[in-house]
Coordinates of C-alpha atoms and ligand atoms in Angstrom, one line a residue:
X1 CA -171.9 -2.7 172.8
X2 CA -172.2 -2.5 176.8
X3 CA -169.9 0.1 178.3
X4 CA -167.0 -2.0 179.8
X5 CA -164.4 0.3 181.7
X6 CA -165.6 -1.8 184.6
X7 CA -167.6 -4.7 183.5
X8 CA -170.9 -4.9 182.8
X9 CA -173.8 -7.2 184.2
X10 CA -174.4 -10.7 182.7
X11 CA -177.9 -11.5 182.1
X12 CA -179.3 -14.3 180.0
X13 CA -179.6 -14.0 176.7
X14 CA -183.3 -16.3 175.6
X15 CA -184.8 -16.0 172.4
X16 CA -182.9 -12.5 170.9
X17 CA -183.5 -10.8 174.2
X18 CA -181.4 -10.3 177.1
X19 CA -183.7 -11.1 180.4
X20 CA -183.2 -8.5 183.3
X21 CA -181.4 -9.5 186.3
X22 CA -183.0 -9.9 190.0
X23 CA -180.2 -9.3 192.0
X24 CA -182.0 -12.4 194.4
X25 CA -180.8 -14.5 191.5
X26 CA -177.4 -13.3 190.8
X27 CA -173.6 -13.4 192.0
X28 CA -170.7 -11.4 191.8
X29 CA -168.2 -11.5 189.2
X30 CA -164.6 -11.3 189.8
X31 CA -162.0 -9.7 188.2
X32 CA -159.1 -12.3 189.4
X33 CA -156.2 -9.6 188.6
X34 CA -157.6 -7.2 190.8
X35 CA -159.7 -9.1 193.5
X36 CA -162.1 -6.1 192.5
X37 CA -166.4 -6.8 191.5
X38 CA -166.9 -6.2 188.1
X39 CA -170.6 -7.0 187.5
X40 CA -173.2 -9.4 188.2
X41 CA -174.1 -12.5 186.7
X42 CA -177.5 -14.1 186.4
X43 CA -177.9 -17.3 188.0
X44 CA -179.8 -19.5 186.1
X45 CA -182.1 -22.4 186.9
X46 CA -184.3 -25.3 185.8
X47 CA -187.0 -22.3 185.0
X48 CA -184.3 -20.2 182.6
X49 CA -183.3 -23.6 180.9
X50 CA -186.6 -25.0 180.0
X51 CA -187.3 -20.7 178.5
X52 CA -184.3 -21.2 176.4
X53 CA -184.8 -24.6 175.0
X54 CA -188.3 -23.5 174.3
X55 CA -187.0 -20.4 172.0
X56 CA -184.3 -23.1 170.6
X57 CA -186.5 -25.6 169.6
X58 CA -189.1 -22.9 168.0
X59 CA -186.4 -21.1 166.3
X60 CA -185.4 -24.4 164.7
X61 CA -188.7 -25.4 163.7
X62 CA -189.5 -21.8 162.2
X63 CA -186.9 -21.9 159.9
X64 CA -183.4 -22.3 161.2
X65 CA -183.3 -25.9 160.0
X66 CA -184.4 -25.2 157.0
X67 CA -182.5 -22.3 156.1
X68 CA -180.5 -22.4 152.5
X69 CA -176.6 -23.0 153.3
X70 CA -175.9 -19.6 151.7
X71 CA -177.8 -17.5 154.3
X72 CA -175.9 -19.5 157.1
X73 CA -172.7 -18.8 155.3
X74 CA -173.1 -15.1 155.2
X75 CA -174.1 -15.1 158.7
X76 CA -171.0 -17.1 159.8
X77 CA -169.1 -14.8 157.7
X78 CA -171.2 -11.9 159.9
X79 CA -170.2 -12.9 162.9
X80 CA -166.8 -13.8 162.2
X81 CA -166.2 -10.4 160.9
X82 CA -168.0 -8.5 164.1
X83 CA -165.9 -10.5 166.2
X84 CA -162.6 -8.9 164.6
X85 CA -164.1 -5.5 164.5
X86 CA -165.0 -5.8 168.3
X87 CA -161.5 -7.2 169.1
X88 CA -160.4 -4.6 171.2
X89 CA -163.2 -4.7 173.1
X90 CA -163.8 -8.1 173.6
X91 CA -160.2 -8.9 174.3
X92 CA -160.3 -6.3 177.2
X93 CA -163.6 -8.2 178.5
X94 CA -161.9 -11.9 178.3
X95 CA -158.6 -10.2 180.2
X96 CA -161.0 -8.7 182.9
X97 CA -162.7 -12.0 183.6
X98 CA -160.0 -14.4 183.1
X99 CA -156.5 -12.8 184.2
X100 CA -155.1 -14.2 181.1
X101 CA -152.1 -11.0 179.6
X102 CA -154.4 -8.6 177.1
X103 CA -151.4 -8.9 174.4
X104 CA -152.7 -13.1 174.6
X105 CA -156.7 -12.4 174.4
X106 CA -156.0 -9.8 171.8
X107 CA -153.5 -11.7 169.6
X108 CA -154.9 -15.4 169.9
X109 CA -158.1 -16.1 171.6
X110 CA -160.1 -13.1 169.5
X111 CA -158.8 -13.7 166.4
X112 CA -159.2 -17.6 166.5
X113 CA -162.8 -17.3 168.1
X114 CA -163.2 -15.3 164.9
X115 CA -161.4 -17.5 162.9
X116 CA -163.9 -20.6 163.5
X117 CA -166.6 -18.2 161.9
X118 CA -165.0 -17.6 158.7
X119 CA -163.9 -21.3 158.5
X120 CA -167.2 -22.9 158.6
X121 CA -168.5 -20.2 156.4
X122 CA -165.9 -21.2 153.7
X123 CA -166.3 -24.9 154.4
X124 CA -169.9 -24.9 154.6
X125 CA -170.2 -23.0 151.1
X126 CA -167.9 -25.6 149.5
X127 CA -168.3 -28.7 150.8
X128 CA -170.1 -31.6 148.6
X129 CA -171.6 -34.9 149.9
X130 CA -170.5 -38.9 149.3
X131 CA -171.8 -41.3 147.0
X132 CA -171.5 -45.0 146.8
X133 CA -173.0 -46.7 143.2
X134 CA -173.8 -50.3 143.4
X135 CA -173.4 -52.8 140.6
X136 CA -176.9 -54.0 140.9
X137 CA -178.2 -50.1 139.4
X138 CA -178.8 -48.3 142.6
X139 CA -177.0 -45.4 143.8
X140 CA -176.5 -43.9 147.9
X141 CA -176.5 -40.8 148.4
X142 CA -175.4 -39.6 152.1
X143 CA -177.2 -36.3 152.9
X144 CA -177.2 -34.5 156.5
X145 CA -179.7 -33.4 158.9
X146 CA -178.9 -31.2 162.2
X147 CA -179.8 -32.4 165.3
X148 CA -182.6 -30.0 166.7
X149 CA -181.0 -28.1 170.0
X150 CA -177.5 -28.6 171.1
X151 CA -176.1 -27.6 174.7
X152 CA -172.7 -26.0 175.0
X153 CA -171.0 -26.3 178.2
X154 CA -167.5 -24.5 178.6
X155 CA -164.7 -23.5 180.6
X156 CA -162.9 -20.4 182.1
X157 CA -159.5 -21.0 180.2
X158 CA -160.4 -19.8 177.0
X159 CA -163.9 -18.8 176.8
X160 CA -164.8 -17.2 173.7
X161 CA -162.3 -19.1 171.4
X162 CA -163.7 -22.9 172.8
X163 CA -167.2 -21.4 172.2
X164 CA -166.6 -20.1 169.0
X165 CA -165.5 -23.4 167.8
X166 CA -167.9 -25.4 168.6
X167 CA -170.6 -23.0 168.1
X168 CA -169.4 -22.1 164.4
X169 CA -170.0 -25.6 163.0
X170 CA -173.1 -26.1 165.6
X171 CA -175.1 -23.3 163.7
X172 CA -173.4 -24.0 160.4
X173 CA -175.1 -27.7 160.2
X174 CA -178.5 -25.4 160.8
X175 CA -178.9 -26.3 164.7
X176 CA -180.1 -24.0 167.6
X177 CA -178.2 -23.3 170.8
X178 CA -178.7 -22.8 174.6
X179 CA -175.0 -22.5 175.8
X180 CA -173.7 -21.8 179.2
X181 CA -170.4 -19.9 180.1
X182 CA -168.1 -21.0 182.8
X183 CA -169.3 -19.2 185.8
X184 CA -165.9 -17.2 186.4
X185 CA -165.9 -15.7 182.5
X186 CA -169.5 -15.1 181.3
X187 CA -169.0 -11.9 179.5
X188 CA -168.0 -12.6 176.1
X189 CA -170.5 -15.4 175.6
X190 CA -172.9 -13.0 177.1
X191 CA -172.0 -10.5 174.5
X192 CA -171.9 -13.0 171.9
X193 CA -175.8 -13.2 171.7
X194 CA -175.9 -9.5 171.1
X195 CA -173.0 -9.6 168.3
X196 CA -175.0 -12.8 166.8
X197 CA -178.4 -11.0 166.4
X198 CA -176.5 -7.8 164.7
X199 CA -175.5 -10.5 162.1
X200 CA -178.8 -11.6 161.2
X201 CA -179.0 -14.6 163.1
X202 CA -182.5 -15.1 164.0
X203 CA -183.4 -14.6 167.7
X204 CA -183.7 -18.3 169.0
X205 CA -181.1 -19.7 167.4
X206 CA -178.3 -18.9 170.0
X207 CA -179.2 -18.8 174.0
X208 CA -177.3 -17.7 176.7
X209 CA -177.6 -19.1 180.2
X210 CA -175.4 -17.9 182.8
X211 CA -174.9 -19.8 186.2
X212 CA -173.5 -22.6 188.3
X213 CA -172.3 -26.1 186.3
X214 CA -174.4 -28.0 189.0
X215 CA -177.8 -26.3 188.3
X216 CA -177.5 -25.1 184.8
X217 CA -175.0 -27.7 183.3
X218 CA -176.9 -30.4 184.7
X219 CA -180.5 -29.1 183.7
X220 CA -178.9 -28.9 180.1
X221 CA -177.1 -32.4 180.6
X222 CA -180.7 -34.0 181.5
X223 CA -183.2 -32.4 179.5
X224 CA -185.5 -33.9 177.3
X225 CA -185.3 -31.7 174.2
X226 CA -181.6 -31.2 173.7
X227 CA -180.2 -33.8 171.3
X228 CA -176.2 -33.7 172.2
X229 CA -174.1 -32.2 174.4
X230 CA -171.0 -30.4 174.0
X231 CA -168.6 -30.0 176.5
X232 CA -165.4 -28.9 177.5
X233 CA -163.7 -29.3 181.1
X234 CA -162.3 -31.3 183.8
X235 CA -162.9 -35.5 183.1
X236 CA -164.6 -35.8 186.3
X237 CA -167.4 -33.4 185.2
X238 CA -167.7 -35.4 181.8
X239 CA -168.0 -38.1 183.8
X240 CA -171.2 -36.4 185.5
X241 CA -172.5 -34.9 182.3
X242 CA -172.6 -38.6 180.5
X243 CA -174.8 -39.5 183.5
X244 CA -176.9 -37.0 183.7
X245 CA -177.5 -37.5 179.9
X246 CA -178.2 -41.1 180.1
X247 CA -182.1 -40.6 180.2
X248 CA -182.3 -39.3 177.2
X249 CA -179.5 -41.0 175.3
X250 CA -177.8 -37.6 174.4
X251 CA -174.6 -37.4 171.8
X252 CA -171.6 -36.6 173.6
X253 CA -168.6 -34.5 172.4
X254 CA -165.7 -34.5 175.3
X255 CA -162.7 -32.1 175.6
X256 CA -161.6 -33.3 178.7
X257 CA -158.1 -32.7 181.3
X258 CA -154.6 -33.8 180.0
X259 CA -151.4 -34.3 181.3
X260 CA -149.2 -33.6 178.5
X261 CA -145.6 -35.2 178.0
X262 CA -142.8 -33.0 175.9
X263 CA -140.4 -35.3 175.1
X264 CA -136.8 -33.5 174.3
X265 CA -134.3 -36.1 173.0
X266 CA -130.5 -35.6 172.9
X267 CA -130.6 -34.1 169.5
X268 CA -133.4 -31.7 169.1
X269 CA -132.6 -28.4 168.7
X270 CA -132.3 -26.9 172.1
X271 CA -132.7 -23.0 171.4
X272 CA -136.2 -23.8 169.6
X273 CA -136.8 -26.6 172.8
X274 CA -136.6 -23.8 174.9
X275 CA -137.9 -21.4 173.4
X276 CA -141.4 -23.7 173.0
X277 CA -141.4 -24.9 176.2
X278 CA -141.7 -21.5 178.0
X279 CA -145.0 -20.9 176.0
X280 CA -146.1 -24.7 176.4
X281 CA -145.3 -24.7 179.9
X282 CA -146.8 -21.6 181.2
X283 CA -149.0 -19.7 178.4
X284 CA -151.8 -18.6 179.7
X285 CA -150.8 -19.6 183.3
X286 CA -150.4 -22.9 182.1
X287 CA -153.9 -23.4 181.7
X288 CA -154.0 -24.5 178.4
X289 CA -155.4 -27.7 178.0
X290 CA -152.5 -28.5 175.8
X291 CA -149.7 -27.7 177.7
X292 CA -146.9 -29.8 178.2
X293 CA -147.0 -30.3 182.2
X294 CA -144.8 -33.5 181.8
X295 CA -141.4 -32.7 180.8
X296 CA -138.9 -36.0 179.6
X297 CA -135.2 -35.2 179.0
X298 CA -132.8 -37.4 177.7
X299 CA -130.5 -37.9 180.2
X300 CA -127.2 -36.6 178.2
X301 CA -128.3 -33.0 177.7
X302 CA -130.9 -33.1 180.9
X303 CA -128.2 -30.5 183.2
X304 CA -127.7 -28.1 180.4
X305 CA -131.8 -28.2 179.3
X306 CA -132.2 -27.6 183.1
X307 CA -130.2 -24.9 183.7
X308 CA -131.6 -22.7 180.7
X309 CA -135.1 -23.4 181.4
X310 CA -134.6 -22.5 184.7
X311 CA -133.0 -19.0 184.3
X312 CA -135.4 -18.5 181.3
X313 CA -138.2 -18.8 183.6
X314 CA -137.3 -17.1 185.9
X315 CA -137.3 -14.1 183.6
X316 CA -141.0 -14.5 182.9
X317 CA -142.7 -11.3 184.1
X318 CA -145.5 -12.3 186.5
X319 CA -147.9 -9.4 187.1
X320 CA -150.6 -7.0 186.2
X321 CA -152.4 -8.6 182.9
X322 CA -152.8 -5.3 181.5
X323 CA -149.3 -4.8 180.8
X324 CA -147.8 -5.6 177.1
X325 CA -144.5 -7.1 179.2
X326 CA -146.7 -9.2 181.3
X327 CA -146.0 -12.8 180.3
X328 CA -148.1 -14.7 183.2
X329 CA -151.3 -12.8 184.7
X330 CA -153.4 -14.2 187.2
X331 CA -155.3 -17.7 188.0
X332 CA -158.6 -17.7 187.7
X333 CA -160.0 -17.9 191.3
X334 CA -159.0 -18.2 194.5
X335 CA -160.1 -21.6 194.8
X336 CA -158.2 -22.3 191.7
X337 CA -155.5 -20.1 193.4
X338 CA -155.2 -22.6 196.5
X339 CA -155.4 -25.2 194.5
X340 CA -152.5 -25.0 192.4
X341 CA -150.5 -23.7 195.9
X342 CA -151.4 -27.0 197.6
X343 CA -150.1 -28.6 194.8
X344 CA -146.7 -27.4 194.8
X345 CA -147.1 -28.2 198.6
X346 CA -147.5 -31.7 197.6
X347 CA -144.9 -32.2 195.3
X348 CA -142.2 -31.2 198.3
X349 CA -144.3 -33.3 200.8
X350 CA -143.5 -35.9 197.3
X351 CA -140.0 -35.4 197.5
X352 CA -139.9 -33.0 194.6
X353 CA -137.2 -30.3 194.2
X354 CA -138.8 -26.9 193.8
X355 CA -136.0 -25.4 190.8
X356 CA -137.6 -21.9 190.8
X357 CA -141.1 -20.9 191.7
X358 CA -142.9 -22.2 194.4
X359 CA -145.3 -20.0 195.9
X360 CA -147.1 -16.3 195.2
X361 CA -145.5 -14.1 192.8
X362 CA -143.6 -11.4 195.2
X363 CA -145.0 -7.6 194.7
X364 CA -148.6 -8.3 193.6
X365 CA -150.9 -6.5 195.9
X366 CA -154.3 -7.8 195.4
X367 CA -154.9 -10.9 192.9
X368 CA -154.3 -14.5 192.5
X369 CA -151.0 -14.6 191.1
X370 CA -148.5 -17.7 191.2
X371 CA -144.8 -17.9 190.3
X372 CA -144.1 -20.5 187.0
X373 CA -142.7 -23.1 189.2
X374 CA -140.6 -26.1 187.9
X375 CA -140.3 -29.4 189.7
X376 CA -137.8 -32.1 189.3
X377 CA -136.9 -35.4 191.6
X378 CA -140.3 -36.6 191.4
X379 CA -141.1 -39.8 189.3
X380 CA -144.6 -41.6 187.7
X381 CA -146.0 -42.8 191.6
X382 CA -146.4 -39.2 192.8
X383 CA -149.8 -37.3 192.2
X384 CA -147.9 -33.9 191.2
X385 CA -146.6 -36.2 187.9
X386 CA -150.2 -37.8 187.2
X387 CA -152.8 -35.5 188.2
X388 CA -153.7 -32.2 186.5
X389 CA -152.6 -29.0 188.0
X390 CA -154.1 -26.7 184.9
X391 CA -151.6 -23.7 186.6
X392 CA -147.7 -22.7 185.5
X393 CA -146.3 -25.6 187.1
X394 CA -144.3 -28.4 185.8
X395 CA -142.6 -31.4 186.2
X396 CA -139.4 -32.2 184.6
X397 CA -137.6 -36.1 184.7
X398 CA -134.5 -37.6 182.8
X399 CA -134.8 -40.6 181.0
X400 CA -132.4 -42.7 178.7
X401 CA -134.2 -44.4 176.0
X402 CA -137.0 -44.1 173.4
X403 CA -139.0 -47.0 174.7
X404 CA -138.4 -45.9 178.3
X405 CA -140.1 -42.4 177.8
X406 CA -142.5 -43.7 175.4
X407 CA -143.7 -45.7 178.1
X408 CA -143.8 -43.0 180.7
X409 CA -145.5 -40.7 177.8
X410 CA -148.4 -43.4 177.9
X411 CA -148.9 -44.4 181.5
X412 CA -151.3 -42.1 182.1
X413 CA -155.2 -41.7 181.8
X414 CA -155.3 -39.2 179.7
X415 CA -154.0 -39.0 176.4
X416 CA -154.9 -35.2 174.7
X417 CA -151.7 -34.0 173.4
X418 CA -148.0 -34.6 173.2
X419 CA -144.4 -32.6 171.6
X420 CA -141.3 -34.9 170.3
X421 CA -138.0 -33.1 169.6
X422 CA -135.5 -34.9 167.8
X423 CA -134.1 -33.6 164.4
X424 CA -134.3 -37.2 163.3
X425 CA -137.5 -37.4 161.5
X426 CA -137.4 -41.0 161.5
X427 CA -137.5 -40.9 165.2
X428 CA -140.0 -38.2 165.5
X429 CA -142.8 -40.3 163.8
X430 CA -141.6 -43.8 165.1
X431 CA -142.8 -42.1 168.8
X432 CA -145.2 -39.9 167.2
X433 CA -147.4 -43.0 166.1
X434 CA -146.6 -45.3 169.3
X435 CA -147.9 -42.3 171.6
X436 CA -151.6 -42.2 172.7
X437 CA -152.9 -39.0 172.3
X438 CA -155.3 -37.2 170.2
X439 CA -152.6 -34.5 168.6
X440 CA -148.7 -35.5 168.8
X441 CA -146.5 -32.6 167.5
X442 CA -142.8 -33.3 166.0
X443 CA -140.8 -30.1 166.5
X444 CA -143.7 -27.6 167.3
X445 CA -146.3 -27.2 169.9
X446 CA -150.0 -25.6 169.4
X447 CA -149.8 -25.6 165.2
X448 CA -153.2 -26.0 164.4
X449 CA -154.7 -27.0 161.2
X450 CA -159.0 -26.3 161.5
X451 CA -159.9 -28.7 159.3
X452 CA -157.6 -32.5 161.1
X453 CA -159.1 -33.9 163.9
X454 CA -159.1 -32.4 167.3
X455 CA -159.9 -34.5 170.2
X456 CA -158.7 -36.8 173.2
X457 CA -157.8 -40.2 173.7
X458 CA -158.5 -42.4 176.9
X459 CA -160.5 -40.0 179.4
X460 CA -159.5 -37.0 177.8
X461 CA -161.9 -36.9 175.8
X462 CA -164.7 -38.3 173.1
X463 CA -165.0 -37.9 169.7
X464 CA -163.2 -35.6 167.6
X465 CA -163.6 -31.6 166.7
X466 CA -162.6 -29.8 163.6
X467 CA -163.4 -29.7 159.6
X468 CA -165.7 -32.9 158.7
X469 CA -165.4 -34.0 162.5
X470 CA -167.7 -31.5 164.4
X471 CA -169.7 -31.4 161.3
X472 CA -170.4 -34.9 161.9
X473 CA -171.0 -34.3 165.3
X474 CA -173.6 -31.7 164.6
X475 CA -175.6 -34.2 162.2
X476 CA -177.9 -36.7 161.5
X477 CA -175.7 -38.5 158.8
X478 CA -178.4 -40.8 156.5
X479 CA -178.5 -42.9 153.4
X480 CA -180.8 -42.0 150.8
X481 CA -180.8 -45.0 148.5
X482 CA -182.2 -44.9 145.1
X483 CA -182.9 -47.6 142.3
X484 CA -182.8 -46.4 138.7
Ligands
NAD501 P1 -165.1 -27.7 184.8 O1 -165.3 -29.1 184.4 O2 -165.0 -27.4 186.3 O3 -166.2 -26.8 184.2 C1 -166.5 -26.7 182.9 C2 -168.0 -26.3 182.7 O4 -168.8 -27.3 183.2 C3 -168.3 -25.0 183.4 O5 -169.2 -24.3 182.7 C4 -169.0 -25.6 184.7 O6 -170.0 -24.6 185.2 C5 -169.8 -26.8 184.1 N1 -170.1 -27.8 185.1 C6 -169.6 -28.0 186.3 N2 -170.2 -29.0 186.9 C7 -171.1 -29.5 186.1 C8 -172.1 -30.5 186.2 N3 -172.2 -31.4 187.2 N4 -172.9 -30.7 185.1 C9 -172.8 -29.9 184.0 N5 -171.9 -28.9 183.9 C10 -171.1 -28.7 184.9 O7 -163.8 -27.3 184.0 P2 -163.0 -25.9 184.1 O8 -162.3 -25.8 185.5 O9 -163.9 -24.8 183.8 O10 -161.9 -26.0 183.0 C11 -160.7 -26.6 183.1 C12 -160.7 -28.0 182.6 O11 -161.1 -28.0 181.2 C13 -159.4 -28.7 182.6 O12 -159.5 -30.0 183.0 C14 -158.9 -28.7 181.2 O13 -158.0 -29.6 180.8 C15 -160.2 -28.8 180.5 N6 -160.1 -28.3 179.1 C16 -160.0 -29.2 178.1 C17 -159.9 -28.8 176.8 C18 -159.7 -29.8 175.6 O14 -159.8 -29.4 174.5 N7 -159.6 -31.1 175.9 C19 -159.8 -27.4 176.5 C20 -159.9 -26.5 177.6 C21 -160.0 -27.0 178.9

């Protein structure tokens, strides 16, 4: 592996060879935590996307597509396994790029992007196939194809781990690759191509394109040869993707934006409450896609939740990444930076009470770092309760009765996730099953099965990821039926 004390340079990674940068063609990458350069990344174009399809679509035609479930398997497996041996490494890598603490990439996004490896390799090696026998003597059999070349577009918030999981099943069901990093974090997928050939995976099948979403996205979004698209980011981009993608009547898979409710009725059990709502407020600088950014109290116990959460957070350690006590590093960009700043702006312009945070994390020299900042006073008309912030801010609001906050749980446009905490079951699943979103947890928050559905209702997202689902995705499903 690259030496990485202080980054390394991106380049694109097309047909099992990494293509040397021209530094015409190229752009600094930013270590958000420091402000400081650590590398350059290539910049891709039309010219580097047509390459890369090229070495897709011939590394799928040459055998990929054909190749016996138990080579893929052990590959998987390969992978899965570098990954963990590389963890170290690679976690210092995502930390650099992203901001995110080092005890977070080391301890959950590694070890899940691994994870998504072994899964598939186990899944893959066991799975069987449906059959439906008709009365009249005739038997069908449902068998699956891949696609031909898929295109991976993801985002800065957890790079390798969203990768891994699509990717995983991608080349599991025997399809090729050209993928492209979010421009902010491109060094893990870059690496990725590397640790993929050291498993055996034949050059072709994966292809690395680093660049700008506008050129490179949208050259993968159009073109001819690639038969779906999966992507994960902001709705609005989606939204461009589908469009883009029109032409040639692409597949879609969608992780879009959310704007989570937590819902924490008068009987839940507040120390756990708490406890959860730290992480699913502010983990990863709240830019989780997942994180619970609209917070419902029941009015009874809303002073007491207040005044814990408050002092709780204001605990949280904001500050050098690198650091095991570190509980909230830095955003991603300065743009992203503003952004979230202009927000919390907003939400006083709103009317909103700022109960702790508010602005830059005192003591920081250099770096993008904002305080976890919790808002109350504001209800469902202002922007700071409906749009999505994706920093460590959130909004908190009483309410009174089940079918009041189930209401302003759903009046929303997206629908990814939500948490109920009640210790009456009964309760939990009533609002559980009258809540639109793609994953509703009772008493936990971010307890993820791999193999049940993954996915986002409304414009968070299409389709669904995980076990059969991104299989599904990733195939041509057909009938083969027989008379006898
Ligand atoms: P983004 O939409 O800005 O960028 C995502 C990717 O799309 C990047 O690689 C970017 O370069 C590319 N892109 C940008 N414009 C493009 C275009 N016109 N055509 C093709 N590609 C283009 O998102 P982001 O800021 O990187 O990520 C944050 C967003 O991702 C949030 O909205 C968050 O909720 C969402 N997200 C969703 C999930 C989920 O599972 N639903 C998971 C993680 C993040």
């Amino acid at each position: 592996m690259v030496e990485i004390s202080k980054g390394f340079d991106c380049q694109h990674f097309i047909g099992g060879t990494y293509i040397p940068i021209q530094s015409e063609k190229s752009f600094e990458n930013i270590n958000p935590a420091t402000e400081e350069v650590i590398g350059r990344v290539a910049e891709g174009s039309q010219e580097e996307v047509d390459l890369a399809v090229e070495a897709a679509k011939n590394a799928f035609n040459n055998g990929w597509k054909n190749s016996k479930v138990s080579e893929r398997a052990a590959i998987l497996r390969k992978i899965g396994d570098l990954l963990l041996e590389k963890k170290e490494q690679l976690a210092m890598l995502e930390t650099m790029d992203t901001g995110k603490p080092l005890w977070l990439s080391t301890n959950v996004d590694i070890p899940r992007a691994a994870g998504s490896f072994h899964f598939y390799a186990n899944f893959i090696s066991t799975m069987g196939t449906d059959a439906y026998p008709m009365e009249v003597g005739a038997v069908n059999i449902v068998v699956r194809r891949p696609l031909g070349v898929v295109g991976m577009i993801n985002p800065w918030n957890l790079p390798l781990l969203l990768l891994c999981a699509k990717l995983a099943p991608c080349l599991a069901m025997g399809n090729t690759v050209v993928l492209k990093p979010a421009r902010w974090t491109p060094m893990t997928a870059t690496l990725l191509g590397q640790i993929c050939k050291e498993a055996g995976l034949p050059d072709g099948v994966i292809n690395v394109v680093n660049g700008n979403g506008r050129v490179v996205g949208e050259a993968l979004s159009a073109h001819p040869d690639i038969r779906a698209i999966a992507f994960t980011g902001e709705t609005s981009t989606g939204k461009s993707i589908m469009k883009a993608g029109a032409e040639s009547l692409k597949r879609f898979s969608f992780e879009l934006g959310g704007k989570n409710p937590n819902i924490i009725f008068e009987d839940c059990d507040l120390d756990t409450v708490i406890d959860t709502t730290l992480r699913s407020s502010f983990i990863n600088q709240g830019a989780v896609c997942l994180c619970g950014s609209r917070i419902y109290v029941q009015r009874s116990i809303y002073e007491e939740f207040m005044q814990r959460f408050v002092a709780r957070t204001k605990e949280q350690i904001v500050g050098d990444p690198m650091q095991p006590n570190t509980n909230i590093g830095a955003l991603i960009s300065k743009q992203h930076y503003e952004r979230v700043l202009e927000y919390i702006e907003l939400a006083r312009a709103e009317g909103g009470t700022i109960e702790t945070g508010g602005k830059r994390a005192e003591g920081q020299g250099k770096g993008y770092y904002v305080e976890p900042t919790i808002i109350s006073g504001l209800d469902k008309s202002c922007r700071v309760t409906n749009e999505e912030i994706f920093g460590p801010v959130v909004t908190v609001q009483p309410f009174d009765t089940e079918e009041e906050v189930i209401q302003y749980a759903n009046d929303t446009h997206y629908g990814l996730s939500a948490s109920v905490w009640t210790k009456d079951s009964s309760r939990g699943l009533r609002v559980a099953h009258q809540i639109e979103a793609g994953t509703t947890w009772v008493n936990t928050w971010f307890l993820r099965d791999p193999r049940t559905p993954y996915g986002g209702e409304k414009q968070s997202g299409i389709g669904r990821q995980g076990g059969m689902f991104s299989l599904d995705f990733y195939s041509e499903v057909s009938t083969i039926c027989v008379k006898y």
